[in-house]
Amino acid sequence: MSTSVTTENVGITISNHLLLNQQYTTGATGSYTRLLQALVLACKIIQRDVAKAGLVDVLGRAGFVNVQGEEVQKLDELANTTVKRRLSASGEVCALVSEEEADIIEIPRQYPQGSYLVHYDPLDGSSNIDANVSIGTIFSIYRRLTPPTTDVAHADVLQKGIEQAGAGYVIYGSSCILVFSTGQGVNGFTLDPSIGEFLLSHPNIKTPERGKIYSINEGNANYWDEPTKKYIDWIKTGYEEHRVHYTSRYIGSLVADFHRNLLYGGIFLYPADTKDPKKPQGKLRLMCEANPLAYIIEQAGGLATTGRERIMDIEPKHIHQRTPLIIGSPEDVRAYEQFVAGKRG
Ligand code: AHG
Ligand code: MN
Ligand code: MN
C-alpha cells in the first residue's frame, strides 16, 4: 500500500509522488513510474499543441505549412502520434490501442518490449476545440498476461476493466489538470506552465454520495429507452420527492463533464440509443473511455454501470467496443439502476 496522500503533500511534483508511491510498493522496479512519466511528457506536449491550436488552426486554414515546417495535422492525429511515440520510446509497453487507429499498435522493434499495454483516447471532445471548450486525453493501463517471449495476444489487449493497473485523464482547459489512480485513491495534479511541472493540487479526491447535476445529451431523448426517459423525467420533476433541485450541465466533452461531476457530485449518462443503428450501445468506447473513468470513479467512491452491469465487469469482445455509460455519485447511479430494474418509475 502506498503512502496515503494528504494535504501536506500539496505542491509536490508528480515525479516526487510517483517515486513516493514506488518506494512503498513492494517489488516496484520503476517500470510503472517510467511509463507514467512518458505519459506525462506526452500530455505536456499535447497541452502545448492544444494551447496554440487556434493559431495553428488559423495558419492551417490558409492551407500552407505551419511555422514548424509541418504539414498541419488534425489535432486528434497530432495527439495520437505524440502518445504513440512517447510511450513506444519509454520501453515499458508491449502494445498500444488508440481510439484513432483500427488495429493494435505494435511497438517498433528498435525499442525494448515492456510489460504494460495502454488503451488511450488521444483527444477526447475534439469537436469542441474550435470553440475553445475543454478537451482531454484518457488512458487505461494493463499488465501484459502472456510471456514476453511470445507475441502480444488478444488476451493481453481485451482484459476486463477490473484488471486495470491504473487509469487517468488530462483536461486541457482553463488549467491543465492530470487526474489518475494506480489503485490507492485518486489524485489531481495541475500543470504550472512557468516550470513545466504537474504539481499535486487535488489530493485524495472523493466524489459526493449524491449530486445536484445531471449530464446527458437531451437532443437524443426520442431515441432513449423507457427507463432512461422515466429517470430523466423523475430527475426533472421529482423535486418534491428527492427535495434536491437538479441542474443540467452538458458540455459534450466527456472528460470535462466527468471531471466536473467527479468534484461536485452528480451523474453523467450516455445511454444506449436508437439514433445510429451502427451504434446500438451508444457512442462511448469501453476500453479507452468507459473503463478508465470507471476505474477513477470507483477509486473516488462512485459507481459506473451500463444500467444493468458494472462497467469494469464487462468482458470485452473488440478493442473498439462501445458501451452505455452511466457514471457518478453512488446514490444517483443506484437510482438510475432502480428505474432500469423496474423497481421505480
Ligand atoms: P471523441 O472526441 O474522443 O470522439 O469523444 C467525443 C465524445 C465524448 O467526449 C462526449 O461525451 C460525446 O462524444 C458527446 O457526444 P454527443 O455529441 O453525441 O453528445
Ligand atoms: Mn472520446
Ligand atoms: Mn477522441
mmCIF file of C-alpha atoms and ligand atoms in Angstrom:
data_model
loop_
_atom_site.group_PDB
_atom_site.id
_atom_site.type_symbol
_atom_site.label_atom_id
_atom_site.label_comp_id
_atom_site.label_asym_id
_atom_site.label_seq_id
_atom_site.Cartn_x
_atom_site.Cartn_y
_atom_site.Cartn_z
ATOM 1 C CA MET A 1 0.000 0.000 0.000
ATOM 2 C CA SER A 2 1.484 3.353 -0.935
ATOM 3 C CA THR A 3 1.501 6.425 1.252
ATOM 4 C CA SER A 4 -1.892 7.999 1.845
ATOM 5 C CA VAL A 5 -1.698 11.330 0.083
ATOM 6 C CA THR A 6 -2.719 14.202 2.333
ATOM 7 C CA THR A 7 -2.927 17.957 2.043
ATOM 8 C CA GLU A 8 0.618 18.456 3.291
ATOM 9 C CA ASN A 9 1.736 16.758 0.082
ATOM 10 C CA VAL A 10 0.099 19.558 -1.936
ATOM 11 C CA GLY A 11 2.600 21.120 -4.280
ATOM 12 C CA ILE A 12 4.855 18.105 -4.679
ATOM 13 C CA THR A 13 5.683 17.257 -8.280
ATOM 14 C CA ILE A 14 4.181 14.252 -9.950
ATOM 15 C CA SER A 15 7.637 12.689 -10.183
ATOM 16 C CA ASN A 16 8.034 13.012 -6.389
ATOM 17 C CA HIS A 17 4.584 11.494 -5.970
ATOM 18 C CA LEU A 18 5.385 8.572 -8.263
ATOM 19 C CA LEU A 19 8.717 7.890 -6.535
ATOM 20 C CA LEU A 20 6.976 8.123 -3.143
ATOM 21 C CA ASN A 21 4.395 5.602 -4.433
ATOM 22 C CA GLN A 22 7.087 3.398 -5.863
ATOM 23 C CA GLN A 23 9.116 3.110 -2.659
ATOM 24 C CA TYR A 24 6.003 1.999 -0.771
ATOM 25 C CA THR A 25 5.008 -0.537 -3.457
ATOM 26 C CA THR A 26 6.625 -3.897 -2.804
ATOM 27 C CA GLY A 27 8.508 -5.273 -5.767
ATOM 28 C CA ALA A 28 8.321 -1.999 -7.673
ATOM 29 C CA THR A 29 11.006 -1.872 -10.338
ATOM 30 C CA GLY A 30 10.429 1.688 -11.521
ATOM 31 C CA SER A 31 8.915 0.392 -14.762
ATOM 32 C CA TYR A 32 5.428 1.705 -13.978
ATOM 33 C CA THR A 33 6.884 5.051 -12.876
ATOM 34 C CA ARG A 34 8.759 5.381 -16.162
ATOM 35 C CA LEU A 35 5.575 4.526 -18.075
ATOM 36 C CA LEU A 36 3.634 7.259 -16.272
ATOM 37 C CA GLN A 37 6.459 9.741 -16.799
ATOM 38 C CA ALA A 38 6.307 9.062 -20.554
ATOM 39 C CA LEU A 39 2.538 9.628 -20.462
ATOM 40 C CA VAL A 40 3.016 12.882 -18.544
ATOM 41 C CA LEU A 41 5.534 14.105 -21.125
ATOM 42 C CA ALA A 42 3.121 13.268 -23.957
ATOM 43 C CA CYS A 43 0.335 15.218 -22.248
ATOM 44 C CA LYS A 44 2.603 18.241 -21.735
ATOM 45 C CA ILE A 45 3.343 18.221 -25.458
ATOM 46 C CA ILE A 46 -0.347 17.892 -26.343
ATOM 47 C CA GLN A 47 -1.170 20.755 -23.958
ATOM 48 C CA ARG A 48 1.346 22.916 -25.815
ATOM 49 C CA ASP A 49 -0.219 21.965 -29.172
ATOM 50 C CA VAL A 50 -3.790 22.475 -27.930
ATOM 51 C CA ALA A 51 -2.866 25.889 -26.492
ATOM 52 C CA LYS A 52 -1.632 27.063 -29.902
ATOM 53 C CA ALA A 53 -4.317 25.193 -31.851
ATOM 54 C CA GLY A 54 -6.239 28.382 -32.542
ATOM 55 C CA LEU A 55 -3.134 29.914 -34.073
ATOM 56 C CA VAL A 56 -2.113 26.788 -35.985
ATOM 57 C CA ASP A 57 -5.726 26.317 -36.990
ATOM 58 C CA VAL A 58 -5.747 29.809 -38.486
ATOM 59 C CA LEU A 59 -2.434 29.100 -40.214
ATOM 60 C CA GLY A 60 -3.743 25.640 -41.216
ATOM 61 C CA ARG A 61 -6.914 27.197 -42.680
ATOM 62 C CA ALA A 62 -4.747 29.224 -45.056
ATOM 63 C CA GLY A 63 -3.708 25.868 -46.483
ATOM 64 C CA PHE A 64 0.070 26.323 -46.160
ATOM 65 C CA VAL A 65 2.735 24.715 -43.993
ATOM 66 C CA ASN A 66 2.778 25.907 -40.358
ATOM 67 C CA VAL A 67 5.621 27.712 -38.612
ATOM 68 C CA GLN A 68 7.364 24.432 -37.615
ATOM 69 C CA GLY A 69 7.593 23.400 -41.227
ATOM 70 C CA GLU A 70 5.000 20.617 -40.685
ATOM 71 C CA GLU A 71 2.006 19.924 -42.804
ATOM 72 C CA VAL A 72 -0.810 20.937 -40.409
ATOM 73 C CA GLN A 73 -2.334 17.778 -38.984
ATOM 74 C CA LYS A 74 -5.669 17.341 -37.304
ATOM 75 C CA LEU A 75 -5.213 17.711 -33.561
ATOM 76 C CA ASP A 76 -6.536 14.221 -32.906
ATOM 77 C CA GLU A 77 -3.817 12.808 -35.098
ATOM 78 C CA LEU A 78 -1.166 15.049 -33.558
ATOM 79 C CA ALA A 79 -2.190 13.897 -30.079
ATOM 80 C CA ASN A 80 -2.339 10.290 -31.223
ATOM 81 C CA THR A 81 1.157 10.398 -32.697
ATOM 82 C CA THR A 82 2.544 12.116 -29.613
ATOM 83 C CA VAL A 83 1.234 9.469 -27.200
ATOM 84 C CA LYS A 84 2.301 6.639 -29.522
ATOM 85 C CA ARG A 85 5.850 7.958 -29.928
ATOM 86 C CA ARG A 86 6.440 8.758 -26.256
ATOM 87 C CA LEU A 87 5.014 5.503 -24.917
ATOM 88 C CA SER A 88 6.805 3.362 -27.515
ATOM 89 C CA ALA A 89 10.121 5.066 -26.727
ATOM 90 C CA SER A 90 9.602 4.506 -22.978
ATOM 91 C CA GLY A 91 10.443 0.813 -23.441
ATOM 92 C CA GLU A 92 7.697 -0.014 -20.923
ATOM 93 C CA VAL A 93 4.873 -1.060 -23.273
ATOM 94 C CA CYS A 94 4.343 -4.139 -25.435
ATOM 95 C CA ALA A 95 1.305 -2.806 -27.309
ATOM 96 C CA LEU A 96 -0.939 0.244 -27.610
ATOM 97 C CA VAL A 97 -4.568 0.664 -28.648
ATOM 98 C CA SER A 98 -5.689 4.106 -29.777
ATOM 99 C CA GLU A 99 -9.227 5.285 -30.375
ATOM 100 C CA GLU A 100 -7.828 6.763 -33.597
ATOM 101 C CA GLU A 101 -6.373 3.532 -35.013
ATOM 102 C CA ALA A 102 -8.302 0.494 -36.222
ATOM 103 C CA ASP A 103 -5.727 -2.107 -35.147
ATOM 104 C CA ILE A 104 -3.470 -2.849 -32.187
ATOM 105 C CA ILE A 105 -0.335 -0.690 -32.419
ATOM 106 C CA GLU A 106 2.834 -2.805 -32.336
ATOM 107 C CA ILE A 107 5.906 -1.304 -30.683
ATOM 108 C CA PRO A 108 8.760 -0.756 -33.189
ATOM 109 C CA ARG A 109 11.446 -3.398 -32.743
ATOM 110 C CA GLN A 110 14.150 -0.802 -32.015
ATOM 111 C CA TYR A 111 12.505 -0.262 -28.604
ATOM 112 C CA PRO A 112 12.516 -2.725 -25.697
ATOM 113 C CA GLN A 113 9.156 -4.518 -25.345
ATOM 114 C CA GLY A 114 7.733 -3.590 -21.939
ATOM 115 C CA SER A 115 5.303 -5.397 -19.648
ATOM 116 C CA TYR A 116 2.399 -2.944 -19.892
ATOM 117 C CA LEU A 117 -0.120 -2.028 -22.538
ATOM 118 C CA VAL A 118 -2.195 1.147 -22.778
ATOM 119 C CA HIS A 119 -5.585 1.898 -24.305
ATOM 120 C CA TYR A 120 -5.968 5.623 -24.965
ATOM 121 C CA ASP A 121 -8.223 8.296 -26.362
ATOM 122 C CA PRO A 122 -5.639 10.807 -27.522
ATOM 123 C CA LEU A 123 -8.037 13.714 -27.726
ATOM 124 C CA ASP A 124 -11.499 13.458 -26.225
ATOM 125 C CA GLY A 125 -14.103 16.049 -27.157
ATOM 126 C CA SER A 126 -12.010 17.306 -30.050
ATOM 127 C CA SER A 127 -15.096 18.522 -31.944
ATOM 128 C CA ASN A 128 -15.081 21.280 -29.318
ATOM 129 C CA ILE A 129 -11.549 22.579 -29.914
ATOM 130 C CA ASP A 130 -12.600 25.413 -32.291
ATOM 131 C CA ALA A 131 -14.972 26.710 -29.603
ATOM 132 C CA ASN A 132 -12.143 26.666 -27.054
ATOM 133 C CA VAL A 133 -14.076 24.219 -24.895
ATOM 134 C CA SER A 134 -12.093 21.927 -22.589
ATOM 135 C CA ILE A 135 -10.890 18.689 -24.185
ATOM 136 C CA GLY A 136 -8.695 15.917 -22.868
ATOM 137 C CA THR A 137 -6.662 12.716 -23.121
ATOM 138 C CA ILE A 138 -7.823 9.493 -21.434
ATOM 139 C CA PHE A 139 -5.621 6.454 -20.699
ATOM 140 C CA SER A 140 -6.065 2.945 -19.307
ATOM 141 C CA ILE A 141 -3.095 0.785 -18.247
ATOM 142 C CA TYR A 142 -2.952 -3.039 -18.126
ATOM 143 C CA ARG A 143 -0.233 -5.532 -17.276
ATOM 144 C CA ARG A 144 0.718 -7.981 -20.011
ATOM 145 C CA LEU A 145 -0.545 -11.521 -19.230
ATOM 146 C CA THR A 146 1.377 -13.603 -21.801
ATOM 147 C CA PRO A 147 5.131 -14.352 -21.616
ATOM 148 C CA PRO A 148 7.381 -11.651 -23.096
ATOM 149 C CA THR A 149 8.921 -14.219 -25.449
ATOM 150 C CA THR A 150 5.608 -14.580 -27.320
ATOM 151 C CA ASP A 151 3.616 -12.186 -29.485
ATOM 152 C CA VAL A 152 1.134 -9.954 -27.696
ATOM 153 C CA ALA A 153 -2.170 -11.833 -27.627
ATOM 154 C CA HIS A 154 -5.787 -10.675 -27.687
ATOM 155 C CA ALA A 155 -5.966 -11.921 -24.099
ATOM 156 C CA ASP A 156 -3.467 -9.168 -23.223
ATOM 157 C CA VAL A 157 -5.431 -6.475 -25.027
ATOM 158 C CA LEU A 158 -9.001 -7.478 -24.173
ATOM 159 C CA GLN A 159 -8.908 -7.563 -20.376
ATOM 160 C CA LYS A 160 -11.847 -6.541 -18.188
ATOM 161 C CA GLY A 161 -11.713 -3.088 -16.603
ATOM 162 C CA ILE A 162 -11.222 -4.636 -13.157
ATOM 163 C CA GLU A 163 -7.761 -5.769 -14.357
ATOM 164 C CA GLN A 164 -6.522 -2.223 -14.960
ATOM 165 C CA ALA A 165 -3.186 -1.425 -13.301
ATOM 166 C CA GLY A 166 -4.081 2.252 -13.410
ATOM 167 C CA ALA A 167 -6.034 4.868 -15.370
ATOM 168 C CA GLY A 168 -6.411 8.587 -15.723
ATOM 169 C CA TYR A 169 -7.084 11.614 -17.853
ATOM 170 C CA VAL A 170 -5.740 15.079 -18.588
ATOM 171 C CA ILE A 171 -8.014 18.057 -19.164
ATOM 172 C CA TYR A 172 -6.700 20.848 -21.399
ATOM 173 C CA GLY A 173 -8.889 23.621 -20.044
ATOM 174 C CA SER A 174 -8.634 26.879 -18.068
ATOM 175 C CA SER A 175 -5.815 24.991 -16.386
ATOM 176 C CA CYS A 176 -4.234 21.691 -17.377
ATOM 177 C CA ILE A 177 -5.084 19.027 -14.810
ATOM 178 C CA LEU A 178 -3.922 15.398 -14.694
ATOM 179 C CA VAL A 179 -6.115 13.077 -12.621
ATOM 180 C CA PHE A 180 -5.078 9.456 -12.160
ATOM 181 C CA SER A 181 -5.126 6.459 -9.878
ATOM 182 C CA THR A 182 -2.912 3.409 -9.507
ATOM 183 C CA GLY A 183 -5.384 1.739 -7.148
ATOM 184 C CA GLN A 184 -4.693 3.685 -3.980
ATOM 185 C CA GLY A 185 -7.122 6.568 -4.379
ATOM 186 C CA VAL A 186 -7.378 9.409 -6.892
ATOM 187 C CA ASN A 187 -5.071 12.421 -7.049
ATOM 188 C CA GLY A 188 -5.130 15.531 -9.247
ATOM 189 C CA PHE A 189 -2.088 17.466 -10.441
ATOM 190 C CA THR A 190 -2.186 20.924 -12.021
ATOM 191 C CA LEU A 191 0.405 21.948 -14.601
ATOM 192 C CA ASP A 192 2.432 25.006 -13.634
ATOM 193 C CA PRO A 193 3.415 26.149 -17.126
ATOM 194 C CA SER A 194 6.075 28.502 -15.730
ATOM 195 C CA ILE A 195 8.111 25.496 -14.566
ATOM 196 C CA GLY A 196 6.587 22.808 -16.802
ATOM 197 C CA GLU A 197 5.710 20.611 -13.829
ATOM 198 C CA PHE A 198 2.480 18.956 -12.731
ATOM 199 C CA LEU A 199 2.064 19.767 -9.009
ATOM 200 C CA LEU A 200 -0.291 17.960 -6.624
ATOM 201 C CA SER A 201 -3.394 20.168 -6.282
ATOM 202 C CA HIS A 202 -6.276 17.737 -5.574
ATOM 203 C CA PRO A 203 -5.112 15.105 -3.044
ATOM 204 C CA ASN A 204 -7.262 12.044 -2.428
ATOM 205 C CA ILE A 205 -10.346 13.044 -4.458
ATOM 206 C CA LYS A 206 -13.668 11.595 -3.226
ATOM 207 C CA THR A 207 -16.920 12.158 -5.134
ATOM 208 C CA PRO A 208 -20.051 13.198 -3.132
ATOM 209 C CA GLU A 209 -22.555 10.424 -2.275
ATOM 210 C CA ARG A 210 -25.209 12.367 -4.209
ATOM 211 C CA GLY A 211 -25.027 15.387 -6.506
ATOM 212 C CA LYS A 212 -27.308 18.027 -7.959
ATOM 213 C CA ILE A 213 -26.103 17.787 -11.552
ATOM 214 C CA TYR A 214 -27.284 15.520 -14.319
ATOM 215 C CA SER A 215 -25.419 15.402 -17.634
ATOM 216 C CA ILE A 216 -26.979 13.892 -20.751
ATOM 217 C CA ASN A 217 -27.498 14.954 -24.362
ATOM 218 C CA GLU A 218 -31.235 15.661 -24.277
ATOM 219 C CA GLY A 219 -31.202 16.035 -28.044
ATOM 220 C CA ASN A 220 -31.220 12.219 -28.102
ATOM 221 C CA ALA A 221 -34.317 11.951 -25.859
ATOM 222 C CA ASN A 222 -36.514 10.480 -28.603
ATOM 223 C CA TYR A 223 -34.020 7.649 -29.048
ATOM 224 C CA TRP A 224 -33.730 6.590 -25.378
ATOM 225 C CA ASP A 225 -35.343 3.509 -23.870
ATOM 226 C CA GLU A 226 -38.301 3.932 -21.467
ATOM 227 C CA PRO A 227 -36.368 3.593 -18.164
ATOM 228 C CA THR A 228 -33.981 6.358 -19.245
ATOM 229 C CA LYS A 229 -36.863 8.626 -20.271
ATOM 230 C CA LYS A 230 -38.612 7.983 -16.938
ATOM 231 C CA TYR A 231 -35.418 8.554 -14.951
ATOM 232 C CA ILE A 232 -34.730 11.900 -16.620
ATOM 233 C CA ASP A 233 -38.352 12.971 -16.092
ATOM 234 C CA TRP A 234 -38.051 11.963 -12.418
ATOM 235 C CA ILE A 235 -34.814 13.938 -12.037
ATOM 236 C CA LYS A 236 -36.583 16.959 -13.539
ATOM 237 C CA THR A 237 -39.955 16.723 -11.864
ATOM 238 C CA GLY A 238 -39.235 14.590 -8.824
ATOM 239 C CA TYR A 239 -38.234 17.750 -6.974
ATOM 240 C CA GLU A 240 -40.605 17.195 -4.058
ATOM 241 C CA GLU A 241 -39.709 13.517 -3.730
ATOM 242 C CA HIS A 242 -35.962 13.896 -3.532
ATOM 243 C CA ARG A 243 -36.034 17.536 -2.340
ATOM 244 C CA VAL A 244 -32.949 18.286 -4.380
ATOM 245 C CA HIS A 245 -33.323 20.557 -7.374
ATOM 246 C CA TYR A 246 -31.065 19.096 -10.053
ATOM 247 C CA THR A 247 -29.459 21.267 -12.687
ATOM 248 C CA SER A 248 -28.496 20.156 -16.187
ATOM 249 C CA ARG A 249 -24.874 20.543 -17.271
ATOM 250 C CA TYR A 250 -23.614 19.002 -20.544
ATOM 251 C CA ILE A 251 -20.643 20.328 -22.490
ATOM 252 C CA GLY A 252 -20.111 17.461 -24.919
ATOM 253 C CA SER A 253 -16.545 16.710 -23.814
ATOM 254 C CA LEU A 254 -16.639 13.529 -21.731
ATOM 255 C CA VAL A 255 -13.521 14.395 -19.725
ATOM 256 C CA ALA A 256 -14.864 17.867 -18.872
ATOM 257 C CA ASP A 257 -18.348 16.609 -17.948
ATOM 258 C CA PHE A 258 -16.846 13.755 -15.936
ATOM 259 C CA HIS A 259 -14.304 15.944 -14.090
ATOM 260 C CA ARG A 260 -16.946 18.479 -13.036
ATOM 261 C CA ASN A 261 -19.261 15.744 -11.723
ATOM 262 C CA LEU A 262 -16.363 13.923 -10.012
ATOM 263 C CA LEU A 263 -15.604 17.052 -7.970
ATOM 264 C CA TYR A 264 -19.127 18.454 -7.484
ATOM 265 C CA GLY A 265 -21.155 15.210 -7.497
ATOM 266 C CA GLY A 266 -23.882 14.171 -9.922
ATOM 267 C CA ILE A 267 -24.489 11.755 -12.768
ATOM 268 C CA PHE A 268 -23.311 11.559 -16.376
ATOM 269 C CA LEU A 269 -25.293 9.406 -18.773
ATOM 270 C CA TYR A 270 -24.547 8.335 -22.316
ATOM 271 C CA PRO A 271 -27.133 5.518 -22.597
ATOM 272 C CA ALA A 272 -27.759 3.159 -25.458
ATOM 273 C CA ASP A 273 -29.984 4.820 -28.043
ATOM 274 C CA THR A 274 -31.618 4.011 -31.380
ATOM 275 C CA LYS A 275 -30.225 7.089 -33.142
ATOM 276 C CA ASP A 276 -27.494 5.260 -35.067
ATOM 277 C CA PRO A 277 -28.172 1.597 -35.927
ATOM 278 C CA LYS A 278 -24.421 1.133 -36.184
ATOM 279 C CA LYS A 279 -24.034 2.212 -32.528
ATOM 280 C CA PRO A 280 -26.856 0.469 -30.623
ATOM 281 C CA GLN A 281 -24.790 0.560 -27.423
ATOM 282 C CA GLY A 282 -24.344 4.331 -27.569
ATOM 283 C CA LYS A 283 -21.342 6.345 -28.685
ATOM 284 C CA LEU A 284 -18.714 5.881 -25.982
ATOM 285 C CA ARG A 285 -15.922 3.326 -26.180
ATOM 286 C CA LEU A 286 -15.463 0.714 -23.438
ATOM 287 C CA MET A 287 -11.670 0.348 -23.430
ATOM 288 C CA CYS A 288 -10.450 3.937 -23.826
ATOM 289 C CA GLU A 289 -13.293 5.962 -22.281
ATOM 290 C CA ALA A 290 -15.680 3.977 -20.039
ATOM 291 C CA ASN A 291 -13.212 1.637 -18.297
ATOM 292 C CA PRO A 292 -10.604 4.247 -17.324
ATOM 293 C CA LEU A 293 -13.250 6.653 -15.990
ATOM 294 C CA ALA A 294 -14.999 3.761 -14.227
ATOM 295 C CA TYR A 295 -11.694 2.919 -12.524
ATOM 296 C CA ILE A 296 -11.291 6.537 -11.403
ATOM 297 C CA ILE A 297 -14.875 6.974 -10.171
ATOM 298 C CA GLU A 298 -14.804 3.715 -8.149
ATOM 299 C CA GLN A 299 -11.485 4.744 -6.579
ATOM 300 C CA ALA A 300 -13.210 8.025 -5.674
ATOM 301 C CA GLY A 301 -16.212 6.250 -4.098
ATOM 302 C CA GLY A 302 -18.606 6.451 -7.054
ATOM 303 C CA LEU A 303 -20.157 3.942 -9.463
ATOM 304 C CA ALA A 304 -20.069 3.211 -13.208
ATOM 305 C CA THR A 305 -22.616 0.975 -14.882
ATOM 306 C CA THR A 306 -24.434 0.241 -18.133
ATOM 307 C CA GLY A 307 -27.613 0.370 -16.036
ATOM 308 C CA ARG A 308 -27.554 -3.417 -15.804
ATOM 309 C CA GLU A 309 -23.867 -4.291 -15.391
ATOM 310 C CA ARG A 310 -20.815 -2.789 -13.686
ATOM 311 C CA ILE A 311 -18.665 -1.285 -16.466
ATOM 312 C CA MET A 312 -15.466 -2.880 -15.166
ATOM 313 C CA ASP A 313 -17.038 -6.368 -15.222
ATOM 314 C CA ILE A 314 -17.791 -6.237 -18.962
ATOM 315 C CA GLU A 315 -15.960 -8.960 -20.876
ATOM 316 C CA PRO A 316 -14.546 -7.046 -23.894
ATOM 317 C CA LYS A 317 -15.010 -8.669 -27.281
ATOM 318 C CA HIS A 318 -13.455 -5.995 -29.503
ATOM 319 C CA ILE A 319 -10.890 -3.235 -28.916
ATOM 320 C CA HIS A 320 -13.306 -0.538 -30.155
ATOM 321 C CA GLN A 321 -16.421 -1.933 -28.498
ATOM 322 C CA ARG A 322 -18.978 0.682 -27.423
ATOM 323 C CA THR A 323 -21.000 0.683 -24.218
ATOM 324 C CA PRO A 324 -23.702 2.676 -22.463
ATOM 325 C CA LEU A 325 -22.079 4.658 -19.647
ATOM 326 C CA ILE A 326 -23.879 5.864 -16.522
ATOM 327 C CA ILE A 327 -21.283 7.171 -14.068
ATOM 328 C CA GLY A 328 -21.018 9.361 -10.968
ATOM 329 C CA SER A 329 -22.283 9.687 -7.400
ATOM 330 C CA PRO A 330 -23.372 6.323 -5.990
ATOM 331 C CA GLU A 331 -26.858 7.375 -4.885
ATOM 332 C CA ASP A 332 -27.602 8.894 -8.292
ATOM 333 C CA VAL A 333 -26.319 5.893 -10.242
ATOM 334 C CA ARG A 334 -28.235 3.467 -8.000
ATOM 335 C CA ALA A 335 -31.446 5.459 -8.589
ATOM 336 C CA TYR A 336 -30.977 5.046 -12.359
ATOM 337 C CA GLU A 337 -30.387 1.310 -11.937
ATOM 338 C CA GLN A 338 -33.691 1.064 -9.999
ATOM 339 C CA PHE A 339 -35.526 2.577 -12.986
ATOM 340 C CA VAL A 340 -33.842 0.077 -15.326
ATOM 341 C CA ALA A 341 -34.771 -2.800 -12.999
ATOM 342 C CA GLY A 342 -38.387 -1.590 -12.953
ATOM 343 C CA LYS A 343 -38.224 -1.009 -9.197
ATOM 344 C CA ARG A 344 -39.006 2.655 -9.683
ATOM 345 C CA GLY A 345 -40.860 4.885 -12.040
HETATM 346 P P1 AHG B 1 -14.110 11.933 -29.023
HETATM 347 O O1 AHG B 1 -13.859 13.377 -29.314
HETATM 348 O O2 AHG B 1 -12.927 11.236 -28.391
HETATM 349 O O3 AHG B 1 -14.663 11.189 -30.215
HETATM 350 O O4 AHG B 1 -15.218 11.838 -27.882
HETATM 351 C C1 AHG B 1 -16.387 12.579 -28.035
HETATM 352 C C2 AHG B 1 -17.421 12.006 -27.095
HETATM 353 C C3 AHG B 1 -17.300 12.494 -25.662
HETATM 354 O O5 AHG B 1 -16.230 13.363 -25.458
HETATM 355 C C4 AHG B 1 -18.595 13.212 -25.401
HETATM 356 O O6 AHG B 1 -19.129 12.862 -24.144
HETATM 357 C C5 AHG B 1 -19.501 12.716 -26.507
HETATM 358 O O7 AHG B 1 -18.673 12.425 -27.601
HETATM 359 C C6 AHG B 1 -20.523 13.727 -26.914
HETATM 360 O O8 AHG B 1 -21.338 13.076 -27.872
HETATM 361 P P2 AHG B 1 -22.676 13.812 -28.380
HETATM 362 O O9 AHG B 1 -22.221 14.985 -29.167
HETATM 363 O O10 AHG B 1 -23.369 12.749 -29.207
HETATM 364 O O11 AHG B 1 -23.472 14.181 -27.143
HETATM 365 MN MN MN B 2 -13.515 10.427 -26.557
HETATM 366 MN MN MN B 3 -11.022 11.082 -29.187
#
